mmCIF file of C-alpha atoms in Angstrom:
data_model
loop_
_atom_site.group_PDB
_atom_site.id
_atom_site.type_symbol
_atom_site.label_atom_id
_atom_site.label_comp_id
_atom_site.label_asym_id
_atom_site.label_seq_id
_atom_site.Cartn_x
_atom_site.Cartn_y
_atom_site.Cartn_z
ATOM 1 C CA SER A 1 -5.173 -14.252 -4.671
ATOM 2 C CA ARG A 2 -3.359 -17.574 -4.786
ATOM 3 C CA PHE A 3 -0.382 -16.061 -2.934
ATOM 4 C CA GLU A 4 -2.340 -14.924 0.104
ATOM 5 C CA THR A 5 -0.947 -17.740 2.241
ATOM 6 C CA CYS A 6 2.545 -16.263 1.724
ATOM 7 C CA TRP A 7 1.566 -12.779 2.833
ATOM 8 C CA PRO A 8 2.268 -13.177 6.562
ATOM 9 C CA ALA A 9 5.811 -14.323 5.730
ATOM 10 C CA LEU A 10 6.297 -11.385 3.360
ATOM 11 C CA MET A 11 5.007 -8.917 5.945
ATOM 12 C CA LYS A 12 6.959 -10.233 8.904
ATOM 13 C CA ASP A 13 9.341 -7.548 10.193
ATOM 14 C CA SER A 14 8.911 -5.414 7.084
ATOM 15 C CA HIS A 15 9.705 -1.725 7.456
ATOM 16 C CA GLY A 16 8.255 -0.405 4.238
ATOM 17 C CA VAL A 17 5.849 -1.158 1.418
ATOM 18 C CA ILE A 18 6.102 -0.009 -2.190
ATOM 19 C CA ILE A 19 2.936 -0.488 -4.237
ATOM 20 C CA ILE A 20 3.419 -0.254 -7.999
ATOM 21 C CA PHE A 21 0.353 -0.063 -10.214
ATOM 22 C CA ASN A 22 -0.829 0.855 -13.691
ATOM 23 C CA PRO A 23 -2.929 4.024 -13.323
ATOM 24 C CA GLU A 24 -4.688 3.305 -16.622
ATOM 25 C CA LEU A 25 -6.332 0.136 -15.322
ATOM 26 C CA PRO A 26 -9.443 0.829 -13.217
ATOM 27 C CA SER A 27 -9.048 -2.637 -11.655
ATOM 28 C CA HIS A 28 -5.596 -1.644 -10.344
ATOM 29 C CA LEU A 29 -7.040 1.413 -8.628
ATOM 30 C CA LYS A 30 -9.420 -0.888 -6.749
ATOM 31 C CA GLU A 31 -6.685 -3.406 -5.974
ATOM 32 C CA ILE A 32 -4.282 -0.907 -4.459
ATOM 33 C CA GLU A 33 -6.874 -0.205 -1.761
ATOM 34 C CA MET A 34 -6.739 -3.891 -0.831
ATOM 35 C CA TRP A 35 -2.911 -3.968 -0.888
ATOM 36 C CA TYR A 36 -2.806 -0.867 1.311
ATOM 37 C CA SER A 37 -5.301 -2.359 3.740
ATOM 38 C CA CYS A 38 -3.456 -5.697 4.010
ATOM 39 C CA PHE A 39 0.142 -4.590 3.908
ATOM 40 C CA VAL A 40 0.057 -1.174 5.592
ATOM 41 C CA GLN A 41 -2.989 -0.784 7.833
ATOM 42 C CA GLN A 42 -3.114 -4.310 9.226
ATOM 43 C CA GLN A 43 0.569 -4.542 10.136
ATOM 44 C CA PRO A 44 0.374 -1.662 11.176
ATOM 45 C CA LEU A 45 2.839 0.546 9.328
ATOM 46 C CA LEU A 46 2.752 4.324 9.155
ATOM 47 C CA ASP A 47 1.657 5.966 5.922
ATOM 48 C CA SER A 48 5.153 7.432 5.649
ATOM 49 C CA GLN A 49 6.472 3.874 5.327
ATOM 50 C CA CYS A 50 4.449 3.345 2.156
ATOM 51 C CA LEU A 51 5.248 4.574 -1.354
ATOM 52 C CA LEU A 52 2.823 4.441 -4.278
ATOM 53 C CA VAL A 53 4.293 4.242 -7.768
ATOM 54 C CA ALA A 54 2.040 4.928 -10.743
ATOM 55 C CA HIS A 55 3.956 3.257 -13.540
ATOM 56 C CA HIS A 56 3.293 4.465 -17.064
ATOM 57 C CA LYS A 57 4.097 2.066 -19.865
ATOM 58 C CA PRO A 58 6.011 3.416 -22.879
ATOM 59 C CA GLY A 59 3.639 5.112 -25.290
ATOM 60 C CA SER A 60 0.743 5.019 -22.835
ATOM 61 C CA ALA A 61 -2.079 7.449 -23.471
ATOM 62 C CA GLY A 62 -4.045 9.643 -21.145
ATOM 63 C CA ASP A 63 -3.050 12.449 -18.830
ATOM 64 C CA THR A 64 -2.674 10.306 -15.752
ATOM 65 C CA GLU A 65 -0.195 12.686 -14.128
ATOM 66 C CA ASN A 66 -3.320 14.308 -12.649
ATOM 67 C CA LEU A 67 -4.265 11.073 -10.965
ATOM 68 C CA SER A 68 -6.414 11.765 -7.923
ATOM 69 C CA LEU A 69 -6.803 8.900 -5.486
ATOM 70 C CA ALA A 70 -9.517 8.653 -2.868
ATOM 71 C CA TYR A 71 -8.950 8.584 0.897
ATOM 72 C CA PRO A 72 -6.963 6.889 2.455
ATOM 73 C CA LEU A 73 -4.640 6.460 -0.536
ATOM 74 C CA ASN A 74 -4.472 10.213 -1.095
ATOM 75 C CA LYS A 75 -2.467 10.531 2.141
ATOM 76 C CA LEU A 76 0.404 8.485 0.699
ATOM 77 C CA LYS A 77 3.466 9.650 -1.162
ATOM 78 C CA LEU A 78 2.749 9.088 -4.865
ATOM 79 C CA ILE A 79 5.334 9.180 -7.619
ATOM 80 C CA HIS A 80 4.899 8.708 -11.346
ATOM 81 C CA SER A 81 7.413 6.524 -13.104
ATOM 82 C CA ASN A 82 7.955 6.640 -16.803
ATOM 83 C CA LEU A 83 11.312 5.080 -17.527
ATOM 84 C CA GLU A 84 11.352 6.446 -21.080
ATOM 85 C CA ASP A 85 11.115 10.067 -19.975
ATOM 86 C CA ASP A 86 12.817 10.446 -16.660
ATOM 87 C CA PRO A 87 14.437 7.403 -15.038
ATOM 88 C CA GLU A 88 16.727 9.670 -12.983
ATOM 89 C CA ASP A 89 13.760 11.339 -11.307
ATOM 90 C CA VAL A 90 12.347 7.985 -10.232
ATOM 91 C CA ARG A 91 15.743 6.872 -8.940
ATOM 92 C CA MET A 92 16.014 10.022 -6.804
ATOM 93 C CA GLU A 93 12.521 9.454 -5.353
ATOM 94 C CA PHE A 94 13.402 5.841 -4.482
ATOM 95 C CA MET A 95 16.591 6.991 -2.758
ATOM 96 C CA LYS A 96 14.619 9.567 -0.763
ATOM 97 C CA TYR A 97 12.119 6.889 0.259
ATOM 98 C CA PHE A 98 14.817 4.396 1.316
ATOM 99 C CA ARG A 99 16.610 7.088 3.324
ATOM 100 C CA SER A 100 13.386 7.901 5.183
ATOM 101 C CA ILE A 101 12.875 4.206 6.000
ATOM 102 C CA ILE A 102 16.451 3.859 7.281
ATOM 103 C CA THR A 103 15.988 6.964 9.445
ATOM 104 C CA PHE A 104 12.743 5.513 10.799
ATOM 105 C CA ILE A 105 14.415 2.171 11.652
ATOM 106 C CA ASN A 106 17.323 3.908 13.400
ATOM 107 C CA GLU A 107 14.998 6.122 15.434
ATOM 108 C CA SER A 108 12.859 3.124 16.445
ATOM 109 C CA ARG A 109 15.950 1.229 17.514
ATOM 110 C CA GLU A 110 17.167 4.178 19.589
ATOM 111 C CA ARG A 111 13.759 4.460 21.278
ATOM 112 C CA GLU A 112 13.858 0.738 22.121
ATOM 113 C CA GLU A 113 17.355 1.000 23.559
ATOM 114 C CA MET A 114 16.367 4.004 25.671
ATOM 115 C CA SER A 115 13.323 2.187 27.036
ATOM 116 C CA ILE A 116 15.500 -0.770 28.014
ATOM 117 C CA ILE A 117 18.002 1.520 29.742
ATOM 118 C CA SER A 118 15.411 3.563 31.651
#
């Protein structure tokens, strides 16, 4: 990818990764493995800091709600977004994800402070 030189800057001090893909494109299913490897495993971030979003275009065919991903992607939180049908549902999932990241950051910070004190 022509943006690979920017990746280290993008990753620096990041606390979470959201990977959005089109579940109807077989090439995307291959690519998300690479994104996961580069942006989550190599940092390293925990799987709980990663959110997968299968985005369905308006009028898209196929029953992709039953999307089954192979290991290690099947360990990640996966949500389906279809902004025609249920934008509120997606919004709630994003809020849940951001809250979990904020909790994680706060807990990490507390652990650091305690280790400095002790």
